[in-house]
């Protein structure tokens, strides 16, 4: 049978024949990932399984990025568990200090993920690597422990929703807006148990970073993976990040899709997801005048160099409103250095921003930017659940980096073009 | 498996930050996580729960992060079963891996009210509402999941697989 992209990648990793969606297949995995929150549980399960060794010490990545630099004694103890395990197992890719970044920005940069790979991670935003054409999906710690021990795991072959984007992007509109628009349209369970496959001229023109931003939020529609077919850009990105031998895998002609959506983006302005779900999406102009107390620019969704440049372009020669705390967290050390070398930090500091270390920190209400009751934050992160960034009485609005930067300057939510 | 307990009903899209907020993720202790179950939904929510009570939810229960702390918190709070219209994908795997039984019953959830006394019979594929006398049918646990449940969860399942591998080598 003709395979869609998700089926094609799964087929490349199993000896069983994939005959349709709903089938349960066991696949070999290319990389297994966990972080400082999920690895301790995975390690507990791994030991409970009686496993003595990880299946391949080069194919396990342990990235301590959520509460690091360790925010308190408990988080330090958790990282210690992960560190000790990494040493015991001889895990090659263990990161916690100056070499550590937000996992989903870090691993592509290190060349650890690429097209055709199957990546499983104990983090829901593992789907980010779909931007490179990998079948990448989040699982729980015990599933990850099993994958670390066996080098394989089971998947239910998903049905696929194909989303084609056409038209011309307006100024200040980018990848974040494309994915928010889709989530707003199909809802937070619109792709539940399913794969999303993105295509069309707008996608072809999008950078790899932008594709990763979109793939990152596939889970916010309930999706299992957010897939982009690899192309010349993907191969160039992989080669530039030290990978060799990557090949492009294409969906077969006549492959089966559960649903096909055609979205025209011409005339679409920046999108903002309002509290308390990522599908509560409205055009930025409808929210004009809404006061903000904090702006966060960073995370696995929008903490890459392109995002920082976009924010800097808005912030240049301007200052954050006196009532707004502007927090900027470059997602990896490499991005941090690049931003510094390009002079972006001068712009940020002149704008009154706090530039912090690479960390997931505020996105999940961990540390470095927690909200008090009644406070409102505009963030380039991926979730705005109630209490996500702090108090249950606080609010998070999700937007692209230019909108977050402009809103920080205005002290209220605003279209960057109207600043 | 037969469980009898009081229904605690929650809404749609209950996310993992509601089930167990990130500030509690500095531990993997089920008692501590259980004592803070649903703290992101309503502070002190868990106080209403007695052992073997049943959590009843609308669609997409458990959406959000991959934190296994969520099913652990529910189990730690004393609830062995969650009945929902539908579950978020990662949560569905995590639940079974942790030994939490998840029953997807679609609109059948509408026949279950907060505070009703329920009897869940996973073998018969039936939920009896002892308060109203109504029954709600639920699909039996899928075979692949049954295999996990039969083995006692994913940990013993992999343990068995690893032992087989070693024998083969």
Coordinates of C-alpha atoms in Angstrom, one line a residue:
Chain A
X1 CA 0.0 0.0 0.0
X2 CA 1.2 3.6 -0.6
X3 CA 2.5 5.1 2.6
X4 CA 2.2 8.6 3.9
X5 CA 5.2 10.2 5.5
X6 CA 4.5 8.9 9.1
X7 CA 4.0 5.4 7.8
X8 CA 7.0 5.6 5.6
X9 CA 9.3 6.5 8.5
X10 CA 7.8 3.8 10.8
X11 CA 8.2 1.3 8.0
X12 CA 11.9 2.1 7.7
X13 CA 12.4 1.1 11.3
X14 CA 10.5 -2.2 11.5
X15 CA 10.5 -5.6 9.9
X16 CA 6.8 -5.9 10.2
X17 CA 4.8 -4.8 7.1
X18 CA 2.7 -1.6 7.7
X19 CA -0.7 -2.2 6.2
X20 CA -2.7 0.7 7.6
X21 CA -3.5 3.0 10.4
X22 CA -4.4 1.6 13.8
X23 CA -1.9 -1.3 13.5
X24 CA 0.5 -1.7 16.4
X25 CA 4.2 -2.1 15.3
X26 CA 7.4 -2.3 17.2
X27 CA 10.1 0.0 15.8
X28 CA 13.8 0.5 16.4
X29 CA 14.5 4.0 17.7
X30 CA 17.3 6.3 16.6
X31 CA 17.5 8.4 19.8
X32 CA 16.0 8.3 23.3
X33 CA 15.7 11.5 25.3
X34 CA 14.8 12.5 28.9
X35 CA 15.3 15.7 31.0
X36 CA 15.9 16.6 34.6
X37 CA 12.2 16.1 35.5
X38 CA 11.4 12.9 33.6
X39 CA 14.8 11.1 33.7
X40 CA 14.8 10.4 37.4
X41 CA 11.5 8.5 37.0
X42 CA 12.8 6.8 33.9
X43 CA 16.0 5.7 35.7
X44 CA 13.8 4.3 38.6
X45 CA 11.8 2.3 36.0
X46 CA 15.0 1.3 34.1
X47 CA 16.5 -0.2 37.3
X48 CA 13.2 -1.8 38.1
X49 CA 13.3 -3.5 34.7
X50 CA 16.6 -5.1 35.8
X51 CA 18.4 -3.4 32.8
X52 CA 22.1 -3.3 33.3
X53 CA 23.0 -1.2 30.2
X54 CA 21.4 1.3 27.9
X55 CA 20.9 -0.2 24.4
X56 CA 23.5 2.2 22.9
X57 CA 25.3 4.8 24.9
X58 CA 25.6 7.1 21.9
X59 CA 21.8 7.0 21.3
X60 CA 20.6 8.2 24.7
X61 CA 20.4 11.9 25.4
X62 CA 20.0 13.3 28.9
X63 CA 19.4 17.0 29.0
X64 CA 18.9 18.8 32.4
X65 CA 17.2 21.9 31.1
X66 CA 13.9 22.4 33.1
X67 CA 15.0 23.5 36.6
X68 CA 18.6 24.2 35.7
X69 CA 20.7 26.0 36.9
X70 CA 19.3 24.0 39.8
X71 CA 16.7 26.2 41.5
X72 CA 16.6 24.4 44.8
X73 CA 17.8 21.4 46.8
X74 CA 15.2 19.0 45.4
X75 CA 16.0 19.9 41.8
X76 CA 19.7 19.6 42.5
X77 CA 19.1 16.1 43.9
X78 CA 17.1 15.1 40.8
X79 CA 19.9 16.3 38.5
X80 CA 22.4 14.4 40.7
X81 CA 20.4 11.2 40.0
X82 CA 20.6 11.8 36.3
X83 CA 24.3 12.7 36.4
X84 CA 25.2 9.6 38.4
X85 CA 23.2 7.4 36.0
X86 CA 24.8 9.0 32.9
X87 CA 28.3 8.3 34.4
X88 CA 27.4 4.8 35.3
X89 CA 26.1 4.0 31.9
X90 CA 28.8 6.0 30.0
X91 CA 26.1 8.0 28.3
X92 CA 27.8 10.2 25.7
X93 CA 25.2 12.9 25.4
X94 CA 24.7 14.2 29.0
X95 CA 24.2 17.9 29.4
X96 CA 23.7 20.1 32.5
X97 CA 26.1 23.0 32.6
X98 CA 27.7 25.4 30.1
X99 CA 27.1 22.9 27.3
X100 CA 23.4 22.6 28.1
X101 CA 20.5 24.2 26.4
X102 CA 16.8 23.7 26.0
X103 CA 16.7 20.1 24.8
X104 CA 14.7 20.6 21.6
X105 CA 16.9 23.5 20.5
X106 CA 20.1 21.7 21.6
X107 CA 19.7 18.3 19.9
X108 CA 19.2 19.5 16.4
X109 CA 22.2 21.9 16.9
X110 CA 24.3 19.0 18.0
X111 CA 23.3 17.0 14.9
X112 CA 21.7 14.3 17.0
X113 CA 18.4 14.3 15.1
X114 CA 17.7 14.2 11.4
X115 CA 15.2 13.1 8.7
X116 CA 13.9 9.6 8.7
X117 CA 14.9 9.2 12.4
X118 CA 12.6 7.9 15.1
X119 CA 13.1 9.9 18.2
X120 CA 11.2 9.2 21.5
X121 CA 11.6 11.6 24.4
X122 CA 10.2 11.9 27.9
X123 CA 9.0 15.4 27.0
X124 CA 5.9 16.2 25.1
X125 CA 7.7 18.7 22.9
X126 CA 9.9 16.0 21.4
X127 CA 7.7 16.4 18.4
X128 CA 9.9 19.5 17.5
X129 CA 12.2 17.2 15.4
X130 CA 9.4 16.7 12.9
X131 CA 10.7 20.0 11.5
X132 CA 13.7 18.0 10.3
X133 CA 11.6 15.2 9.0
X134 CA 11.9 12.9 12.0
X135 CA 9.1 10.9 13.5
X136 CA 9.6 12.3 16.9
X137 CA 7.1 12.0 19.8
X138 CA 6.8 12.4 23.5
X139 CA 6.2 9.6 25.9
X140 CA 6.2 9.0 29.6
X141 CA 9.3 8.1 31.7
X142 CA 8.6 4.4 31.9
X143 CA 8.1 4.1 28.1
X144 CA 11.4 5.9 27.8
X145 CA 13.0 3.5 30.2
X146 CA 11.8 0.6 28.1
X147 CA 13.2 2.3 25.0
X148 CA 16.5 3.0 26.7
X149 CA 16.8 -0.7 27.7
X150 CA 15.5 -2.3 24.4
X151 CA 16.3 0.3 21.7
X152 CA 12.8 -0.2 20.5
X153 CA 9.2 0.6 21.4
X154 CA 5.7 0.1 20.1
X155 CA 3.6 2.6 18.1
X156 CA 0.1 2.6 16.9
X157 CA 0.3 3.7 13.3
X158 CA -1.5 7.0 13.3
X159 CA -3.9 8.4 10.7
X160 CA -2.6 11.6 9.2
X161 CA -4.0 15.1 8.7
X162 CA -2.3 16.9 5.8
X163 CA -2.2 20.6 6.1
X164 CA -1.3 22.7 3.1
X165 CA -0.4 26.4 3.6
X166 CA -0.7 28.7 0.6
X167 CA -0.6 32.5 0.1
X168 CA 1.7 35.3 1.1
X169 CA 2.9 35.9 4.6
X170 CA 2.3 39.5 5.9
X171 CA 5.1 41.4 7.8
X172 CA 5.5 40.3 11.4
X173 CA 3.8 37.0 10.6
X174 CA 5.8 33.7 10.8
X175 CA 5.9 30.1 11.8
X176 CA 4.4 30.7 15.3
X177 CA 1.3 32.3 13.7
X178 CA 0.9 29.5 11.2
X179 CA 0.7 26.9 13.9
X180 CA -1.4 29.0 16.3
X181 CA -3.8 29.6 13.5
X182 CA -4.1 25.9 12.8
X183 CA -4.6 25.0 16.5
X184 CA -7.2 27.7 16.8
X185 CA -9.0 26.1 13.9
X186 CA -8.8 22.4 14.8
X187 CA -8.7 22.7 18.6
X188 CA -6.5 21.2 21.3
X189 CA -7.7 17.8 20.6
X190 CA -8.1 18.3 16.8
X191 CA -5.3 16.0 16.0
X192 CA -5.6 13.6 18.9
X193 CA -3.7 10.3 18.3
X194 CA -3.0 11.6 14.8
X195 CA 0.0 12.8 12.7
X196 CA 0.1 16.2 11.2
X197 CA 1.9 16.5 7.9
X198 CA 2.7 20.1 6.8
X199 CA 3.2 21.1 3.1
X200 CA 2.6 23.8 0.5
X201 CA 4.5 26.8 -0.8
X202 CA 4.5 28.7 2.5
X203 CA 6.1 25.6 4.2
X204 CA 8.7 25.2 1.4
X205 CA 9.8 28.8 1.9
X206 CA 10.0 28.4 5.7
X207 CA 13.4 28.1 7.4
X208 CA 14.3 24.9 9.3
X209 CA 14.0 26.9 12.6
X210 CA 10.5 28.0 11.6
X211 CA 9.5 24.4 10.8
X212 CA 10.8 23.3 14.2
X213 CA 8.6 26.1 15.8
X214 CA 5.6 24.6 14.1
X215 CA 6.4 21.0 14.7
X216 CA 7.0 21.9 18.4
X217 CA 3.3 22.8 18.9
X218 CA 1.8 19.7 17.1
X219 CA 1.2 18.3 20.6
X220 CA -0.9 21.4 21.5
X221 CA -3.5 20.1 19.0
X222 CA -3.1 16.6 20.5
X223 CA -0.9 15.4 17.7
X224 CA 1.5 12.5 17.9
X225 CA 3.9 14.1 15.4
X226 CA 4.2 17.2 13.3
X227 CA 6.0 16.2 10.1
X228 CA 7.7 18.2 7.4
X229 CA 9.1 16.3 4.4
X230 CA 12.8 16.9 4.3
X231 CA 14.2 18.9 1.4
X232 CA 17.4 20.5 0.3
X233 CA 17.2 23.0 3.2
X234 CA 16.9 20.1 5.7
X235 CA 19.9 18.3 4.2
X236 CA 22.0 21.5 4.2
X237 CA 21.0 22.1 7.9
X238 CA 22.0 18.6 8.8
X239 CA 25.3 18.8 7.0
X240 CA 26.1 22.1 8.7
X241 CA 25.5 20.4 12.0
X242 CA 27.9 17.6 11.4
X243 CA 25.6 14.9 10.1
X244 CA 26.4 12.7 7.2
X245 CA 24.4 10.2 5.1
X246 CA 20.9 11.8 5.6
X247 CA 18.4 11.0 2.9
X248 CA 15.1 12.4 2.0
X249 CA 12.0 10.2 2.5
X250 CA 8.9 11.2 0.6
X251 CA 5.2 10.2 1.0
X252 CA 4.1 7.8 -1.7
X253 CA 1.7 9.1 -4.4
X254 CA -1.8 8.1 -3.5
X255 CA -1.1 7.7 0.2
X256 CA -4.0 7.8 2.5
X257 CA -4.9 10.9 4.5
X258 CA -7.7 11.1 7.1
X259 CA -8.2 14.8 6.4
X260 CA -6.7 17.4 4.1
X261 CA -6.8 21.1 5.1
X262 CA -6.0 24.0 2.9
X263 CA -5.1 27.2 4.7
X264 CA -4.6 30.5 2.9
X265 CA -2.5 32.8 5.0
X266 CA -2.7 35.9 2.8
X267 CA -4.0 38.8 4.8
X268 CA -3.6 37.0 8.1
X269 CA -2.0 39.1 10.9
X270 CA -0.1 37.9 14.0
X271 CA -2.0 35.4 16.1
X272 CA -2.3 35.2 19.9
X273 CA -3.5 32.3 22.0
X274 CA -5.4 33.6 25.0
X275 CA -5.9 31.9 28.4
X276 CA -6.2 29.2 29.2
X277 CA -5.8 26.9 26.2
X278 CA -3.6 27.1 23.1
X279 CA -6.6 26.9 20.9
X280 CA -8.2 30.1 22.2
X281 CA -6.6 32.0 19.3
X282 CA -7.4 35.5 18.2
X283 CA -5.8 38.0 15.9
X284 CA -3.5 40.3 17.8
X285 CA -5.5 43.4 16.8
X286 CA -8.5 42.1 18.8
X287 CA -6.5 42.2 22.0
X288 CA -5.0 45.7 21.6
X289 CA -4.8 47.6 24.9
X290 CA -4.6 44.5 27.1
X291 CA -2.0 45.4 29.8
X292 CA 0.9 43.1 30.4
X293 CA 3.2 42.7 33.4
X294 CA 5.8 40.4 31.8
X295 CA 7.1 39.3 28.5
X296 CA 9.1 36.1 28.0
X297 CA 11.1 35.5 24.8
X298 CA 12.7 32.0 24.6
X299 CA 11.8 28.3 25.0
X300 CA 11.9 25.3 22.7
X301 CA 9.3 27.0 20.6
X302 CA 10.9 30.4 20.0
X303 CA 14.3 30.6 21.6
X304 CA 16.4 30.2 18.5
X305 CA 18.6 32.8 16.8
X306 CA 16.0 33.8 14.2
X307 CA 13.5 34.5 17.1
X308 CA 16.0 36.7 18.9
X309 CA 16.8 38.6 15.7
X310 CA 13.1 39.1 15.2
X311 CA 12.7 40.5 18.8
X312 CA 15.8 42.6 18.4
X313 CA 14.5 44.2 15.2
X314 CA 11.5 45.4 17.2
X315 CA 13.4 46.4 20.3
X316 CA 16.2 48.3 18.6
X317 CA 16.2 51.9 19.9
X318 CA 13.3 51.2 22.2
X319 CA 12.8 50.5 25.8
X320 CA 10.4 48.1 27.6
X321 CA 7.6 49.8 29.3
X322 CA 8.4 50.6 32.9
X323 CA 5.7 48.3 34.2
X324 CA 6.9 45.3 32.2
X325 CA 9.6 42.8 33.0
X326 CA 11.1 41.7 29.8
X327 CA 12.9 38.3 30.1
X328 CA 14.9 36.9 27.2
X329 CA 16.4 33.4 27.4
X330 CA 18.4 32.2 24.4
X331 CA 17.7 28.5 24.1
X332 CA 21.3 27.2 23.8
X333 CA 24.9 28.3 24.6
X334 CA 25.6 28.5 20.9
X335 CA 22.6 30.7 20.3
X336 CA 23.6 32.8 23.3
X337 CA 27.1 33.4 21.9
X338 CA 25.7 34.1 18.4
X339 CA 23.3 36.7 19.8
X340 CA 26.1 38.2 21.8
X341 CA 28.4 38.3 18.8
X342 CA 25.7 39.9 16.6
X343 CA 25.2 42.7 19.1
X344 CA 21.7 41.6 20.0
X345 CA 22.5 41.8 23.8
X346 CA 23.3 45.5 23.5
X347 CA 19.8 46.0 22.0
X348 CA 18.2 43.8 24.7
X349 CA 20.0 45.5 27.6
X350 CA 19.4 49.0 26.2
X351 CA 15.7 47.9 26.1
X352 CA 15.9 47.1 29.8
X353 CA 15.6 43.3 29.3
X354 CA 16.9 40.6 31.6
X355 CA 19.0 38.2 29.5
X356 CA 19.2 34.9 31.2
X357 CA 20.8 31.5 30.7
X358 CA 19.4 28.8 28.5
X359 CA 16.6 27.1 30.5
X360 CA 13.0 26.1 30.2
X361 CA 12.5 28.0 33.5
X362 CA 9.4 30.2 33.3
X363 CA 7.6 28.4 30.5
X364 CA 6.5 25.7 33.0
X365 CA 6.4 27.9 36.0
X366 CA 9.7 26.4 37.1
X367 CA 11.8 29.5 37.9
X368 CA 13.2 32.7 36.5
X369 CA 10.0 34.6 35.8
X370 CA 7.1 33.2 37.9
X371 CA 3.9 35.2 37.9
X372 CA 1.9 36.5 40.9
X373 CA -1.8 36.4 41.1
X374 CA -3.5 38.8 38.7
X375 CA -0.4 39.2 36.5
X376 CA -0.5 38.8 32.8
X377 CA 2.4 37.6 30.6
X378 CA 2.9 37.6 26.9
X379 CA 5.2 34.7 26.0
X380 CA 6.8 33.0 23.0
X381 CA 6.3 29.7 24.8
X382 CA 3.9 26.9 23.9
X383 CA 1.3 26.5 26.7
X384 CA -1.0 28.9 28.5
X385 CA -2.8 26.4 30.8
X386 CA -4.1 27.9 34.0
X387 CA -1.2 28.4 36.4
X388 CA 1.3 27.3 33.8
X389 CA 3.7 30.2 34.6
X390 CA 2.9 30.6 38.3
X391 CA -0.2 31.6 40.2
X392 CA -3.5 30.0 39.3
X393 CA -4.8 33.6 39.0
X394 CA -2.2 34.6 36.4
X395 CA -2.6 34.6 32.7
X396 CA -0.3 33.7 29.8
X397 CA -0.8 34.8 26.2
X398 CA 1.1 33.0 23.5
X399 CA 2.6 34.9 20.6
X400 CA 5.5 35.2 18.2
X401 CA 8.7 37.0 19.2
X402 CA 8.0 40.3 17.4
X403 CA 4.6 40.6 19.1
X404 CA 6.0 39.7 22.5
X405 CA 8.8 42.4 22.1
X406 CA 6.4 45.0 20.8
X407 CA 4.0 44.3 23.7
X408 CA 6.8 44.7 26.2
X409 CA 7.6 48.1 24.8
X410 CA 3.9 49.3 24.7
X411 CA 3.1 47.7 28.1
X412 CA 0.0 46.2 26.4
X413 CA -0.6 43.7 23.6
X414 CA 0.0 45.3 20.3
X415 CA 0.7 44.6 16.6
X416 CA 4.5 45.2 16.1
X417 CA 3.6 47.2 13.0
X418 CA 1.5 49.6 15.1
X419 CA 4.1 50.4 17.7
Chain B
X1 CA -11.0 -5.8 38.0
X2 CA -13.9 -4.5 40.1
X3 CA -13.8 -1.1 41.7
X4 CA -16.5 0.6 43.7
X5 CA -16.3 4.3 44.6
X6 CA -17.6 7.8 44.4
X7 CA -17.4 9.7 41.1
X8 CA -15.4 12.9 41.1
X9 CA -16.2 14.7 37.9
X10 CA -14.0 17.2 36.1
X11 CA -14.3 19.0 32.8
X12 CA -12.8 18.8 29.3
X13 CA -9.1 19.3 28.4
X14 CA -7.9 18.8 32.0
X15 CA -4.1 19.3 31.4
X16 CA -1.2 17.8 33.3
X17 CA -0.4 21.2 34.9
X18 CA -3.9 21.0 36.4
X19 CA -3.4 17.4 37.6
X20 CA 0.0 18.1 39.1
X21 CA 1.6 21.6 38.7
X22 CA 5.3 21.8 37.8
X23 CA 6.3 23.1 41.2
X24 CA 5.6 19.6 42.6
X25 CA 7.8 17.9 40.1
X26 CA 10.9 17.9 42.3
X27 CA 9.9 14.5 43.7
X28 CA 8.7 11.1 42.3
X29 CA 7.1 10.1 45.6
X30 CA 3.6 8.9 44.9
X31 CA 2.3 9.9 48.4
X32 CA 3.6 13.5 48.0
X33 CA 2.3 13.7 44.4
X34 CA -1.0 12.2 45.4
X35 CA -1.5 14.7 48.2
X36 CA -1.2 17.5 45.6
X37 CA -3.4 15.8 42.9
X38 CA -5.5 18.4 41.0
X39 CA -3.8 21.2 42.9
X40 CA -3.6 23.1 39.6
X41 CA -7.4 22.7 39.1
X42 CA -8.5 23.8 42.6
X43 CA -6.3 24.1 45.7
X44 CA -7.3 21.4 48.2
X45 CA -9.3 19.4 45.6
X46 CA -7.9 16.1 46.7
X47 CA -9.4 16.4 50.1
X48 CA -12.7 15.1 48.7
X49 CA -11.2 11.8 47.6
X50 CA -11.5 8.5 49.5
X51 CA -9.6 5.4 48.5
X52 CA -11.0 3.6 45.4
X53 CA -13.0 6.7 44.2
X54 CA -13.2 7.1 40.5
X55 CA -12.2 10.1 38.5
X56 CA -14.6 11.0 35.7
X57 CA -13.6 13.5 33.0
X58 CA -14.8 15.0 29.7
X59 CA -12.7 14.8 26.5
X60 CA -8.9 15.0 26.1
X61 CA -8.1 14.2 29.7
X62 CA -4.4 14.5 30.5
X63 CA -3.4 16.8 27.7
X64 CA -0.1 18.7 27.9
X65 CA 3.2 17.5 29.2
X66 CA 4.5 13.9 29.2
X67 CA 5.0 13.9 33.0
X68 CA 4.3 10.5 34.4
X69 CA 3.9 12.3 37.7
X70 CA 0.3 12.9 36.5
X71 CA -1.0 9.3 36.6
X72 CA 1.2 8.7 39.7
X73 CA -0.5 11.6 41.4
X74 CA -4.0 10.2 40.6
X75 CA -3.0 6.7 41.8
X76 CA -1.3 8.3 44.8
X77 CA -4.5 10.1 45.7
X78 CA -6.2 6.7 45.8
X79 CA -8.1 6.6 42.5
X80 CA -7.3 3.4 40.5
X81 CA -9.6 4.2 37.5
X82 CA -10.2 7.2 35.2
X83 CA -13.3 7.2 33.0
X84 CA -13.3 9.9 30.3
X85 CA -14.8 10.8 26.9
X86 CA -11.3 10.6 25.5
X87 CA -7.7 10.8 26.7
X88 CA -4.7 12.7 25.5
X89 CA -2.3 10.3 23.7
X90 CA 0.8 10.4 26.0
X91 CA -1.3 10.3 29.1
X92 CA -3.1 7.1 27.7
X93 CA 0.3 5.3 27.4
X94 CA 1.5 6.6 30.8
X95 CA -1.6 5.5 32.6
X96 CA -1.4 1.9 31.6
X97 CA 2.4 1.9 32.1
X98 CA 1.8 3.0 35.7
X99 CA -1.0 0.6 36.3
X100 CA -3.8 3.2 36.2
X101 CA -6.8 1.8 34.3
X102 CA -8.2 4.2 31.7
X103 CA -11.7 3.7 30.2
X104 CA -12.8 5.6 27.2
X105 CA -16.6 5.7 27.1
X106 CA -17.4 8.7 24.9
X107 CA -20.7 10.4 25.7
X108 CA -21.4 7.7 28.3
X109 CA -19.7 10.1 30.6
X110 CA -22.8 12.3 30.5
X111 CA -24.7 9.6 32.5
X112 CA -22.2 9.9 35.4
X113 CA -22.6 12.8 37.8
X114 CA -20.3 14.2 40.4
X115 CA -20.9 12.3 43.6
X116 CA -22.6 9.3 42.1
X117 CA -21.6 5.9 43.4
X118 CA -20.1 3.8 40.6
X119 CA -19.1 0.2 40.2
X120 CA -16.5 -0.3 37.4
X121 CA -16.1 -3.8 36.0
X122 CA -13.3 -3.8 33.5
X123 CA -13.8 -7.5 32.6
X124 CA -17.4 -7.1 31.8
X125 CA -16.7 -3.7 30.1
X126 CA -19.3 -2.0 32.2
X127 CA -19.8 0.9 34.5
X128 CA -22.8 0.6 36.8
X129 CA -24.1 3.8 38.3
X130 CA -25.4 2.6 41.6
X131 CA -27.0 5.9 42.4
X132 CA -29.1 6.2 39.3
X133 CA -29.3 2.5 38.3
X134 CA -28.0 3.4 34.8
X135 CA -25.3 1.4 33.1
X136 CA -22.6 2.7 30.8
X137 CA -20.8 0.3 28.5
X138 CA -17.1 0.7 28.0
X139 CA -14.8 -0.9 25.5
X140 CA -12.6 -3.6 26.9
X141 CA -9.0 -2.8 27.3
X142 CA -7.2 -3.2 23.9
X143 CA -5.1 -6.5 23.6
X144 CA -1.8 -4.7 23.5
X145 CA -2.6 -2.8 26.6
X146 CA -4.0 -6.0 28.2
X147 CA -0.6 -7.6 27.7
X148 CA 1.0 -4.8 29.7
X149 CA -1.6 -5.0 32.4
X150 CA -1.3 -8.8 32.6
X151 CA 2.5 -8.4 33.0
X152 CA 1.8 -6.0 35.8
X153 CA 2.8 -2.8 33.9
X154 CA 5.6 -1.9 31.5
X155 CA 8.4 -2.4 34.1
X156 CA 7.8 -6.2 34.6
X157 CA 7.0 -6.5 30.9
X158 CA 10.4 -5.2 29.8
X159 CA 12.1 -7.2 32.6
X160 CA 10.7 -10.3 31.1
X161 CA 11.8 -9.3 27.6
X162 CA 15.3 -8.6 28.9
X163 CA 15.5 -11.9 30.6
X164 CA 14.5 -13.6 27.3
X165 CA 17.1 -11.7 25.4
X166 CA 19.8 -12.7 27.9
X167 CA 18.8 -16.4 27.6
X168 CA 19.0 -16.1 23.8
X169 CA 22.4 -14.5 23.8

